[in-house]
Coordinates of C-alpha atoms in Angstrom, one line a residue:
Chain A
M683 CA 23.5 -57.2 6.7
V684 CA 20.8 -56.4 4.1
T685 CA 20.3 -52.9 2.9
E686 CA 17.6 -52.3 0.3
K687 CA 17.8 -49.2 -1.8
N688 CA 15.4 -47.4 -4.1
K689 CA 16.1 -45.8 -7.4
H690 CA 17.5 -42.6 -5.7
N691 CA 19.9 -44.8 -3.8
E692 CA 18.1 -44.2 -0.6
I693 CA 18.2 -46.8 2.2
V694 CA 15.1 -48.5 3.3
K695 CA 14.8 -48.2 7.1
A696 CA 11.6 -50.2 7.5
E697 CA 9.1 -51.7 5.2
S698 CA 5.6 -53.2 5.5
K699 CA 5.0 -56.3 3.4
N700 CA 1.4 -57.4 2.7
L701 CA 0.3 -55.9 6.0
N702 CA -3.2 -56.8 7.1
F703 CA -4.7 -55.6 10.3
F704 CA -7.9 -56.7 12.1
Y705 CA -9.4 -55.0 15.1
A706 CA -10.9 -57.1 17.9
D707 CA -14.4 -56.8 16.5
G708 CA -13.2 -58.4 13.2
T709 CA -13.1 -55.3 11.0
Q710 CA -10.2 -55.3 8.7
A711 CA -8.5 -51.9 8.9
L712 CA -5.5 -52.5 6.7
K713 CA -5.5 -54.5 3.4
K714 CA -2.2 -55.8 2.1
I715 CA -0.2 -52.6 2.6
N716 CA 3.3 -52.6 1.0
L717 CA 5.1 -49.4 2.0
P718 CA 8.8 -48.5 2.6
V719 CA 10.1 -45.9 5.0
Y720 CA 13.4 -44.5 3.9
E721 CA 16.2 -43.5 6.1
N722 CA 16.5 -39.8 6.9
K723 CA 13.4 -39.1 4.9
I724 CA 9.9 -38.0 5.9
T725 CA 7.1 -40.2 4.7
A726 CA 3.7 -38.8 5.0
L727 CA 0.4 -40.7 5.1
I728 CA -2.6 -38.9 3.8
G729 CA -6.2 -39.9 3.3
P730 CA -9.7 -39.3 4.5
S731 CA -10.7 -40.1 8.1
G732 CA -11.0 -43.8 8.8
C733 CA -8.8 -44.8 5.9
G734 CA -6.4 -46.7 8.2
K735 CA -3.5 -44.3 8.2
S736 CA -3.3 -44.0 12.0
T737 CA -3.8 -47.8 12.3
F738 CA -0.9 -48.3 9.9
L739 CA 1.3 -45.9 11.8
R740 CA 0.5 -47.5 15.2
S741 CA 1.5 -50.9 13.8
F742 CA 5.1 -49.7 13.7
N743 CA 5.5 -49.6 17.4
R744 CA 3.0 -52.4 18.2
M745 CA 0.7 -50.0 19.9
H746 CA -2.2 -52.3 18.9
D747 CA -0.8 -54.9 21.3
L748 CA -2.2 -52.8 24.2
Y749 CA -5.7 -53.8 23.4
P750 CA -6.7 -57.4 23.5
G751 CA -8.0 -59.1 20.3
N752 CA -6.2 -57.0 17.7
K753 CA -4.5 -59.1 15.0
Y754 CA -1.7 -58.4 12.6
E755 CA -1.0 -60.3 9.4
G756 CA 2.0 -59.9 7.2
E757 CA 5.2 -58.2 8.1
I758 CA 6.9 -55.0 9.0
I759 CA 10.6 -55.5 8.4
L760 CA 13.0 -53.3 10.3
Y761 CA 16.5 -52.8 8.9
P762 CA 19.4 -53.3 9.4
D763 CA 18.1 -56.2 11.6
N764 CA 16.1 -57.6 8.7
T765 CA 13.6 -58.7 11.4
N766 CA 9.8 -58.7 11.2
I767 CA 8.8 -56.6 14.2
L768 CA 5.3 -58.0 14.2
D769 CA 6.7 -61.5 15.0
K770 CA 5.2 -62.9 18.2
K771 CA 8.8 -63.6 19.3
V772 CA 9.8 -60.0 19.1
D773 CA 9.4 -58.0 22.3
P774 CA 7.1 -55.0 21.7
I775 CA 9.0 -53.1 24.4
E776 CA 12.3 -53.5 22.6
V777 CA 10.5 -52.3 19.4
R778 CA 9.2 -49.2 21.2
M779 CA 12.7 -48.4 22.5
R780 CA 13.9 -48.0 18.9
I781 CA 10.7 -46.7 17.3
S782 CA 9.2 -43.9 19.3
M783 CA 6.0 -42.0 18.8
V784 CA 4.5 -38.5 19.1
F785 CA 0.7 -38.3 19.5
Q786 CA -2.1 -36.1 18.2
K787 CA -2.7 -34.4 21.4
P788 CA 0.3 -33.5 23.5
N789 CA 0.4 -36.0 26.4
P790 CA 3.1 -35.0 28.8
F791 CA 3.3 -37.0 32.0
P792 CA 2.2 -35.5 35.3
K793 CA 5.8 -34.7 36.2
S794 CA 8.3 -31.9 35.8
I795 CA 9.7 -30.9 32.5
F796 CA 13.0 -32.5 33.3
E797 CA 11.4 -35.8 34.4
N798 CA 9.2 -35.9 31.3
V799 CA 12.3 -35.9 29.1
A800 CA 14.3 -38.2 31.5
Y801 CA 11.4 -40.7 31.6
G802 CA 12.5 -42.9 28.7
L803 CA 16.0 -43.0 30.0
R804 CA 14.9 -43.9 33.5
V805 CA 12.7 -46.7 32.1
R806 CA 15.9 -48.0 30.5
G807 CA 17.6 -48.0 33.9
E808 CA 19.6 -44.9 33.6
N809 CA 19.8 -43.1 36.9
N810 CA 23.2 -41.3 36.7
K811 CA 22.4 -37.6 37.4
R812 CA 25.2 -36.3 35.1
I813 CA 24.2 -38.5 32.2
L814 CA 20.5 -37.6 32.6
D815 CA 21.3 -33.9 32.8
D816 CA 23.3 -34.1 29.6
K817 CA 20.8 -36.1 27.7
V818 CA 17.8 -34.1 28.8
E819 CA 19.6 -30.9 27.7
E820 CA 20.5 -32.4 24.4
A821 CA 17.0 -33.7 23.8
L822 CA 15.4 -30.3 24.7
K823 CA 17.9 -28.6 22.4
G824 CA 17.0 -31.1 19.7
A825 CA 13.4 -30.2 20.1
S826 CA 14.2 -26.5 20.1
L827 CA 12.7 -26.1 23.5
W828 CA 15.8 -25.6 25.6
N829 CA 15.9 -21.8 25.6
E830 CA 12.3 -21.6 26.7
V831 CA 12.5 -24.0 29.6
K832 CA 16.1 -24.1 30.8
D833 CA 15.4 -21.9 33.8
R834 CA 12.3 -23.9 34.9
L835 CA 13.1 -27.5 34.3
Q836 CA 11.5 -28.4 37.6
D837 CA 8.1 -26.8 36.7
L838 CA 5.2 -29.1 36.0
A839 CA 5.0 -29.9 32.3
F840 CA 1.3 -29.0 32.3
N841 CA 2.3 -25.3 32.8
L842 CA 3.7 -25.2 29.2
S843 CA 1.6 -24.0 26.3
G844 CA 0.2 -26.6 23.9
G845 CA 3.0 -26.1 21.3
Q846 CA 5.6 -26.3 24.0
Q847 CA 4.0 -29.4 25.4
Q848 CA 4.2 -31.0 22.0
R849 CA 7.8 -30.1 21.6
L850 CA 8.4 -31.5 25.0
C851 CA 6.8 -34.8 23.9
I852 CA 9.2 -34.7 20.9
A853 CA 12.1 -34.1 23.3
R854 CA 10.9 -37.0 25.4
A855 CA 10.8 -39.3 22.4
L856 CA 14.2 -37.9 21.2
A857 CA 16.0 -38.5 24.5
T858 CA 16.3 -42.2 23.9
E859 CA 17.8 -41.7 20.4
P860 CA 15.2 -43.6 18.4
E861 CA 15.8 -44.8 14.8
I862 CA 12.3 -44.0 13.6
M863 CA 9.9 -41.5 14.9
L864 CA 6.2 -41.9 14.3
F865 CA 4.0 -38.7 14.3
D866 CA 0.2 -39.1 14.5
E867 CA -1.2 -35.8 13.4
P868 CA 1.2 -34.0 15.7
T869 CA 0.0 -30.5 14.9
S870 CA -3.8 -31.0 14.7
A871 CA -4.3 -29.6 18.2
L872 CA -1.9 -26.6 17.7
D873 CA -2.1 -23.1 16.5
P874 CA -0.5 -22.1 13.1
I875 CA 2.7 -20.7 14.7
A876 CA 3.3 -23.7 16.9
T877 CA 2.6 -25.8 13.8
V878 CA 5.3 -24.1 11.8
N879 CA 7.7 -24.7 14.7
I880 CA 7.0 -28.4 14.7
E881 CA 7.3 -28.6 11.0
E882 CA 10.7 -26.9 11.0
L883 CA 11.7 -29.2 13.8
M884 CA 10.7 -32.3 11.8
S885 CA 12.8 -31.2 8.8
E886 CA 15.7 -30.8 11.2
L887 CA 15.1 -34.2 12.9
K888 CA 15.2 -36.2 9.7
K889 CA 18.9 -35.6 9.5
K890 CA 19.2 -37.9 12.4
L891 CA 16.4 -40.4 12.0
S892 CA 13.5 -41.6 9.8
I893 CA 10.1 -40.1 10.1
L894 CA 6.6 -41.5 9.3
I895 CA 3.9 -39.0 9.8
V896 CA 0.1 -39.2 9.6
T897 CA -1.5 -35.9 8.6
H898 CA -4.9 -34.8 7.5
N899 CA -3.5 -31.6 6.3
M900 CA -2.4 -32.0 2.7
Q901 CA -0.4 -28.7 2.6
Q902 CA 1.6 -30.0 5.5
A903 CA 2.4 -33.2 3.7
A904 CA 3.4 -31.2 0.6
R905 CA 5.6 -28.8 2.7
I906 CA 7.6 -31.3 4.8
S907 CA 7.6 -34.8 3.4
D908 CA 9.8 -36.4 0.8
Y909 CA 7.4 -39.3 0.1
T910 CA 3.7 -39.3 0.4
A911 CA 1.3 -42.3 0.5
Y912 CA -2.4 -41.9 -0.1
M913 CA -4.6 -44.4 1.6
Y914 CA -8.3 -45.1 1.2
L915 CA -10.5 -47.6 2.9
G916 CA -7.6 -49.5 4.4
E917 CA -5.8 -49.8 1.1
L918 CA -2.7 -48.0 -0.2
V919 CA -3.8 -46.2 -3.3
E920 CA -0.5 -44.6 -4.3
H921 CA 2.9 -44.0 -2.9
D922 CA 5.5 -41.8 -4.6
D923 CA 7.8 -38.8 -4.3
T924 CA 5.8 -36.0 -2.6
N925 CA 6.4 -33.8 -5.7
K926 CA 5.0 -36.3 -8.0
I927 CA 2.0 -37.1 -5.9
F928 CA 1.0 -33.4 -5.6
T929 CA 1.8 -32.4 -9.2
N930 CA 1.2 -35.5 -11.3
P931 CA -0.3 -38.4 -9.4
S932 CA -0.7 -41.5 -11.5
K933 CA -4.0 -42.5 -10.0
K934 CA -7.3 -40.7 -10.6
E935 CA -8.4 -41.3 -6.9
T936 CA -5.3 -39.6 -5.6
E937 CA -5.8 -36.6 -7.9
D938 CA -9.4 -36.3 -6.8
Y939 CA -8.4 -36.4 -3.1
I940 CA -5.6 -33.8 -3.3
T941 CA -7.5 -31.5 -5.5
G942 CA -10.4 -31.6 -3.1
K943 CA -12.9 -33.2 -5.4
F944 CA -13.2 -36.0 -2.9
G945 CA -12.7 -36.3 0.9
Chain B
M1025 CA -42.7 7.0 26.0
S1026 CA -45.1 4.3 25.1
E1027 CA -44.7 0.6 26.1
P1028 CA -42.8 -1.3 23.5
I1029 CA -45.1 -3.7 21.6
I1030 CA -44.0 -7.4 21.9
S1031 CA -45.4 -9.9 19.6
A1032 CA -47.3 -12.8 21.1
R1033 CA -44.6 -15.3 20.0
L1034 CA -41.8 -13.4 21.7
S1035 CA -43.6 -12.5 25.0
K1036 CA -42.7 -14.3 28.2
D1037 CA -44.1 -17.8 28.8
F1038 CA -45.7 -17.4 32.2
Q1039 CA -46.4 -21.1 32.8
R1040 CA -42.8 -22.1 31.9
N1041 CA -41.3 -19.5 34.2
I1042 CA -43.4 -20.7 37.2
M1043 CA -42.3 -24.2 36.5
E1044 CA -38.6 -23.2 36.4
R1045 CA -39.0 -21.2 39.7
F1046 CA -40.6 -24.2 41.3
I1047 CA -37.9 -26.6 40.2
E1048 CA -35.2 -24.3 41.4
F1049 CA -36.9 -24.0 44.8
A1050 CA -37.3 -27.8 45.1
L1051 CA -33.6 -28.2 44.3
L1052 CA -32.6 -25.5 46.9
C1053 CA -34.7 -27.3 49.5
S1054 CA -33.0 -30.6 49.1
A1055 CA -29.6 -29.0 49.2
A1056 CA -30.6 -27.0 52.3
F1057 CA -31.8 -30.2 54.0
A1058 CA -28.3 -31.6 54.3
V1059 CA -27.0 -28.3 55.6
F1060 CA -29.9 -28.2 58.1
I1061 CA -29.2 -31.7 59.4
T1062 CA -25.5 -30.9 59.8
S1063 CA -26.3 -27.7 61.7
A1064 CA -28.8 -29.6 63.9
I1065 CA -26.1 -32.2 64.8
V1066 CA -23.6 -29.5 65.7
Y1067 CA -26.3 -27.6 67.7
V1068 CA -27.1 -30.7 69.8
L1069 CA -23.5 -31.6 70.4
V1070 CA -22.5 -28.1 71.4
S1071 CA -25.6 -27.4 73.6
E1072 CA -25.1 -30.7 75.5
A1073 CA -21.4 -30.2 75.8
I1074 CA -21.6 -26.7 77.2
P1075 CA -22.9 -27.8 80.7
F1076 CA -20.1 -30.4 80.7
F1077 CA -17.5 -27.8 80.1
Q1078 CA -18.9 -25.7 82.8
H1079 CA -18.1 -28.5 85.2
V1080 CA -14.8 -29.6 83.6
S1081 CA -12.4 -27.0 82.2
I1082 CA -11.3 -27.4 78.6
Y1083 CA -7.7 -27.4 79.8
E1084 CA -8.4 -30.4 82.0
F1085 CA -10.3 -32.1 79.2
L1086 CA -7.5 -31.8 76.8
T1087 CA -4.5 -32.5 79.1
D1088 CA -5.6 -35.0 81.7
T1089 CA -4.5 -38.5 80.8
V1090 CA -7.1 -40.4 82.7
W1091 CA -10.7 -40.9 81.6
T1092 CA -12.9 -42.3 84.3
P1093 CA -16.3 -40.5 84.2
N1094 CA -18.1 -43.6 85.6
Y1095 CA -15.8 -44.2 88.6
S1096 CA -15.9 -42.7 92.0
I1097 CA -12.8 -40.7 91.4
K1098 CA -13.7 -38.9 88.3
H1099 CA -11.3 -37.8 85.7
Y1100 CA -12.2 -36.2 82.4
G1101 CA -9.1 -36.4 80.2
I1102 CA -10.0 -37.1 76.6
L1103 CA -6.4 -38.1 75.7
P1104 CA -6.8 -41.8 76.3
L1105 CA -9.8 -41.9 73.9
I1106 CA -7.9 -39.9 71.3
S1107 CA -4.8 -42.2 71.6
G1108 CA -7.0 -45.3 71.2
T1109 CA -8.7 -43.8 68.2
L1110 CA -5.5 -42.7 66.6
T1111 CA -3.7 -46.0 67.2
T1112 CA -6.5 -48.2 65.8
T1113 CA -6.8 -45.9 62.8
F1114 CA -3.1 -46.0 62.2
I1115 CA -3.0 -49.8 62.3
A1116 CA -6.0 -49.9 60.0
L1117 CA -4.3 -47.6 57.5
L1118 CA -1.1 -49.6 57.7
V1119 CA -3.1 -52.5 56.4
A1120 CA -5.6 -50.7 54.1
V1121 CA -3.4 -48.2 52.2
P1122 CA -0.9 -50.6 50.7
L1123 CA -3.4 -53.4 50.2
G1124 CA -6.0 -51.0 48.7
T1125 CA -3.6 -49.2 46.5
I1126 CA -2.0 -52.4 45.1
T1127 CA -5.5 -53.8 44.5
A1128 CA -6.5 -50.7 42.7
I1129 CA -3.3 -50.8 40.5
Y1130 CA -3.9 -54.4 39.7
L1131 CA -7.6 -54.0 38.8
S1132 CA -7.1 -50.8 36.8
E1133 CA -3.8 -51.7 34.9
F1134 CA -3.2 -55.4 34.9
A1135 CA -6.5 -57.3 35.3
S1136 CA -8.4 -58.3 32.1
H1137 CA -11.9 -56.9 31.7
K1138 CA -13.4 -60.2 32.8
V1139 CA -11.3 -60.4 36.0
R1140 CA -12.1 -56.8 36.9
E1141 CA -15.8 -57.3 36.4
T1142 CA -15.8 -60.3 38.6
V1143 CA -13.4 -59.1 41.4
K1144 CA -14.7 -55.6 41.9
P1145 CA -18.3 -56.5 42.9
I1146 CA -17.0 -59.2 45.2
L1147 CA -14.7 -56.6 46.8
E1148 CA -17.5 -54.2 47.2
L1149 CA -19.5 -56.9 48.9
L1150 CA -17.1 -56.6 51.7
V1151 CA -18.5 -53.1 52.4
G1152 CA -21.8 -54.6 53.1
V1153 CA -20.6 -56.9 55.9
P1154 CA -22.0 -55.5 59.2
T1155 CA -19.3 -54.2 61.4
V1156 CA -20.5 -56.3 64.3
V1157 CA -19.5 -59.4 62.3
F1158 CA -16.1 -57.8 61.7
G1159 CA -15.8 -57.1 65.5
Y1160 CA -16.4 -60.8 66.4
F1161 CA -14.1 -61.8 63.6
A1162 CA -11.4 -59.7 65.2
L1163 CA -12.1 -61.0 68.7
M1164 CA -12.6 -64.7 67.9
L1165 CA -10.2 -65.3 65.0
V1166 CA -7.6 -62.5 64.4
T1167 CA -6.6 -62.0 68.0
P1168 CA -6.2 -65.7 68.8
L1169 CA -4.1 -66.0 65.6
L1170 CA -2.0 -63.1 66.7
Q1171 CA -1.6 -64.7 70.2
K1172 CA 0.1 -67.7 68.5
I1173 CA 2.8 -65.4 67.2
Y1174 CA 2.9 -63.1 70.2
P1175 CA 1.7 -65.1 73.3
D1176 CA 1.7 -62.1 75.6
L1177 CA -1.1 -60.4 73.7
T1178 CA -4.2 -59.8 75.8
T1179 CA -7.6 -60.9 74.6
F1180 CA -8.6 -57.3 74.2
N1181 CA -6.1 -55.3 72.3
M1182 CA -5.9 -52.6 69.6
L1183 CA -3.9 -54.7 67.1
G1184 CA -6.5 -57.2 66.1
P1185 CA -9.4 -54.8 65.7
G1186 CA -7.0 -52.4 63.9
I1187 CA -6.1 -55.0 61.3
V1188 CA -9.7 -56.1 60.8
M1189 CA -10.7 -52.5 60.4
G1190 CA -8.0 -52.2 57.8
V1191 CA -9.4 -55.1 55.9
M1192 CA -12.8 -53.6 56.1
I1193 CA -11.5 -50.3 54.6
V1194 CA -9.6 -52.0 51.7
P1195 CA -12.6 -52.0 49.3
Y1196 CA -13.2 -48.2 49.9
I1197 CA -9.6 -47.4 48.9
A1198 CA -9.4 -50.0 46.1
S1199 CA -12.7 -49.0 44.5
L1200 CA -12.2 -45.2 44.7
A1201 CA -8.5 -45.3 43.7
E1202 CA -9.3 -47.7 40.8
D1203 CA -12.0 -45.3 39.5
S1204 CA -9.6 -42.4 39.5
M1205 CA -6.8 -44.5 37.8
R1206 CA -9.2 -45.7 35.1
A1207 CA -10.2 -42.0 34.6
V1208 CA -6.6 -41.2 33.5
P1209 CA -6.9 -40.7 29.7
M1210 CA -5.7 -43.6 27.5
A1211 CA -3.4 -41.1 25.7
M1212 CA -1.3 -40.9 28.9
R1213 CA -1.0 -44.6 29.1
E1214 CA -0.1 -44.9 25.4
G1215 CA 2.5 -42.2 25.8
A1216 CA 4.2 -44.2 28.5
Y1217 CA 4.1 -47.5 26.6
A1218 CA 5.4 -45.7 23.5
M1219 CA 8.5 -44.8 25.5
G1220 CA 9.2 -48.5 26.0
A1221 CA 7.8 -48.6 29.5
T1222 CA 6.5 -51.9 30.9
R1223 CA 3.1 -52.2 32.4
F1224 CA 4.5 -51.9 35.9
Q1225 CA 6.6 -48.8 35.1
T1226 CA 3.5 -47.2 33.4
S1227 CA 1.2 -47.9 36.3
V1228 CA 3.6 -46.8 39.1
R1229 CA 5.4 -43.9 37.4
V1230 CA 2.7 -42.4 35.2
I1231 CA -0.8 -43.6 36.1
T1232 CA -0.5 -43.4 39.9
P1233 CA 0.9 -39.8 39.9
A1234 CA -1.8 -38.8 37.3
A1235 CA -4.5 -40.2 39.5
I1236 CA -3.0 -39.0 42.8
S1237 CA -5.8 -36.6 43.7
G1238 CA -8.4 -39.3 43.5
I1239 CA -6.1 -41.7 45.4
V1240 CA -5.5 -39.2 48.2
A1241 CA -9.3 -38.6 48.4
A1242 CA -9.7 -42.3 48.8
Y1243 CA -7.2 -42.3 51.7
I1244 CA -8.9 -39.4 53.4
L1245 CA -12.3 -41.1 53.2
A1246 CA -10.7 -44.3 54.6
I1247 CA -9.3 -42.3 57.5
S1248 CA -12.6 -40.8 58.3
R1249 CA -14.2 -44.2 58.1
A1250 CA -11.6 -45.6 60.5
V1251 CA -11.9 -42.8 63.0
G1252 CA -15.6 -43.1 63.0
E1253 CA -15.7 -46.9 63.2
T1254 CA -17.4 -48.1 66.4
M1255 CA -18.5 -51.7 66.7
I1256 CA -15.2 -53.4 65.8
V1257 CA -13.2 -51.6 68.5
A1258 CA -16.0 -51.7 71.0
I1259 CA -16.1 -55.5 70.7
A1260 CA -12.5 -56.4 70.4
A1261 CA -10.4 -53.6 71.9
G1262 CA -11.6 -53.9 75.5
Q1263 CA -13.3 -50.5 76.2
Q1264 CA -10.5 -49.7 78.6
P1265 CA -9.5 -46.0 78.3
N1266 CA -5.7 -46.3 78.4
F1267 CA -3.4 -43.4 77.5
T1268 CA -1.2 -45.5 75.3
F1269 CA -0.1 -45.9 71.7
N1270 CA 1.0 -49.5 72.2
P1271 CA -1.1 -51.6 69.9
V1272 CA -0.9 -54.8 72.1
E1273 CA -2.7 -53.1 75.0
S1274 CA -6.4 -52.8 75.4
A1275 CA -8.0 -49.4 74.8
A1276 CA -11.2 -47.5 74.1
T1277 CA -11.8 -45.2 71.2
I1278 CA -14.1 -42.1 71.3
T1279 CA -16.8 -44.0 69.4
S1280 CA -16.6 -47.1 71.5
Y1281 CA -16.9 -45.0 74.7
I1282 CA -20.0 -43.3 73.3
V1283 CA -21.6 -46.5 72.4
S1284 CA -20.8 -48.1 75.8
V1285 CA -22.3 -45.2 77.7
A1286 CA -25.3 -45.0 75.4
L1287 CA -26.0 -48.7 76.1
G1288 CA -25.6 -48.3 79.8
D1289 CA -28.0 -46.8 82.3
L1290 CA -26.6 -43.4 83.0
E1291 CA -29.1 -40.8 84.1
H1292 CA -30.0 -38.1 81.5
G1293 CA -28.4 -34.8 82.2
G1294 CA -25.8 -36.2 84.5
I1295 CA -22.1 -35.3 84.0
G1296 CA -21.4 -38.8 82.7
Y1297 CA -24.1 -38.5 80.2
Q1298 CA -22.9 -35.1 79.1
S1299 CA -19.4 -36.4 78.6
I1300 CA -20.4 -38.4 75.6
F1301 CA -21.4 -35.1 73.9
A1302 CA -18.0 -33.6 74.7
A1303 CA -16.4 -36.8 73.2
G1304 CA -18.7 -36.6 70.2
L1305 CA -17.7 -32.9 69.7
T1306 CA -14.1 -33.9 69.8
L1307 CA -14.7 -36.6 67.1
L1308 CA -16.5 -34.0 65.0
V1309 CA -13.6 -31.6 65.2
M1310 CA -11.2 -34.4 64.3
T1311 CA -13.1 -35.5 61.2
L1312 CA -13.6 -31.8 60.3
L1313 CA -9.9 -31.2 60.4
L1314 CA -9.3 -34.4 58.3
N1315 CA -11.8 -33.2 55.7
I1316 CA -10.1 -29.8 55.5
L1317 CA -6.8 -31.5 55.1
G1318 CA -8.3 -33.7 52.4
H1319 CA -9.7 -30.7 50.6
M1320 CA -6.3 -29.0 50.7
T1321 CA -4.5 -32.0 49.4
R1322 CA -7.0 -32.5 46.7
K1323 CA -6.5 -28.9 45.6
K1324 CA -2.7 -29.3 45.7
F1325 CA -2.9 -32.3 43.4
A1326 CA -5.8 -31.0 41.3
E1327 CA -6.2 -33.2 38.2
R1328 CA -4.4 -31.6 35.3
Y1329 CA -4.3 -34.0 32.5

């Protein structure tokens, strides 16, 4: 088993190596990205719109496979397997079982609260009522939603508020005990209070798993992440400790972006 | 108090207002036209059916199980026509609902863009086939084939035309259901795939429930279409009003009775002639009930994604 560590002795959970990505129309959205994701840490991706941060995030669970013509080059190594998850021989469904995702807009399924959370388990063939009950409760507690919904688990998920829906989506992703969780601007559709809830939740979640988050809100990246990567035009400009990026970035472009001179 | 002074640039534009009024009136007229036609149909049906019901009591009409307005011993029980209509419709739905839904799922979730763009127009071409052709198709091809499996089947039966009617309806269901499934936002699909769901799990457990209101609407339209279908059953089901739900027997539906009388030489104003209006009124009430049912189901499953 290979475990790579950085200077702080932190374990690398996944790592992109020379990752290029091309959309079906031939545009190159990612250019030679090398970026590690550390275990039990939050890595934030920042950069102006269209810089490729979402494209990069969505490579981690092979979301691009859903659309014909998209092409990856390079590798994303997942540890401890030491396997390139972009390899054609790797089953994208197996990857998604271990690396789950929360989207920009809450996207609950047209089912009850309970069935939303149980969905990932059912997909994996779990139909035992007792096990489902336990896991759903655990996941809802993990997403700090349990107290608000425990008396109405059979209600339609659409009846929840936007913030609650997003926490439901987190619970849904959590129920299958993923190793990495991808967040694609998870609070951009939420009000400030719901945003704080989600941010606190993420800080709690990183005790159990690794998080990669795309955010267009620099304050959010500064508040919650341990590492920050600044991307621009499909390239990774700088990647470092969040503190360092926001107080003393080594690149001029990064400084211009975070101080608001650009972007 | 004196009149407020309004500058020329802020005063009302007389010409524009007239134009707006005129457009509004034109729109109202075209909307009213459909309402007018519907009311006219209802008026004709009711006014012609009233003399019929003066001769035959509503109780007899709804409970008698024999329909022989053209025989010497006359009976006016609508039930045989209703049973024929319901049985052929049910057989048609048995064929069309699974086939149409599966086709919709395939086209919306599995087929590549190229396959979809090729198959859908061909499928919709089926809608353009005249129902007379379908009727002879049922009589000359489907029933003989069924007779090979089930030799006791009579030449005129409800099974053959029912199945053919189902085939005819498949494109309606497939096309409408596919539209509503494709309207489900991509975010919902991505959410399901991100959970590690397969294509099949995504389409059956997430997309179908999300599109259910449109799918139900497609089913309702298909039912109305089957209930109103005339030529296929008139040609291949035998025009024999039998009070039976057995699909291997011959029967007549409400519409096939109407068409057979309309083509015959019954005197205007006679009781036999009036009976087709009573039958037509029954059909109208049936489709109306179906539409109300459809409206209620649509409301229940209102799209909420």
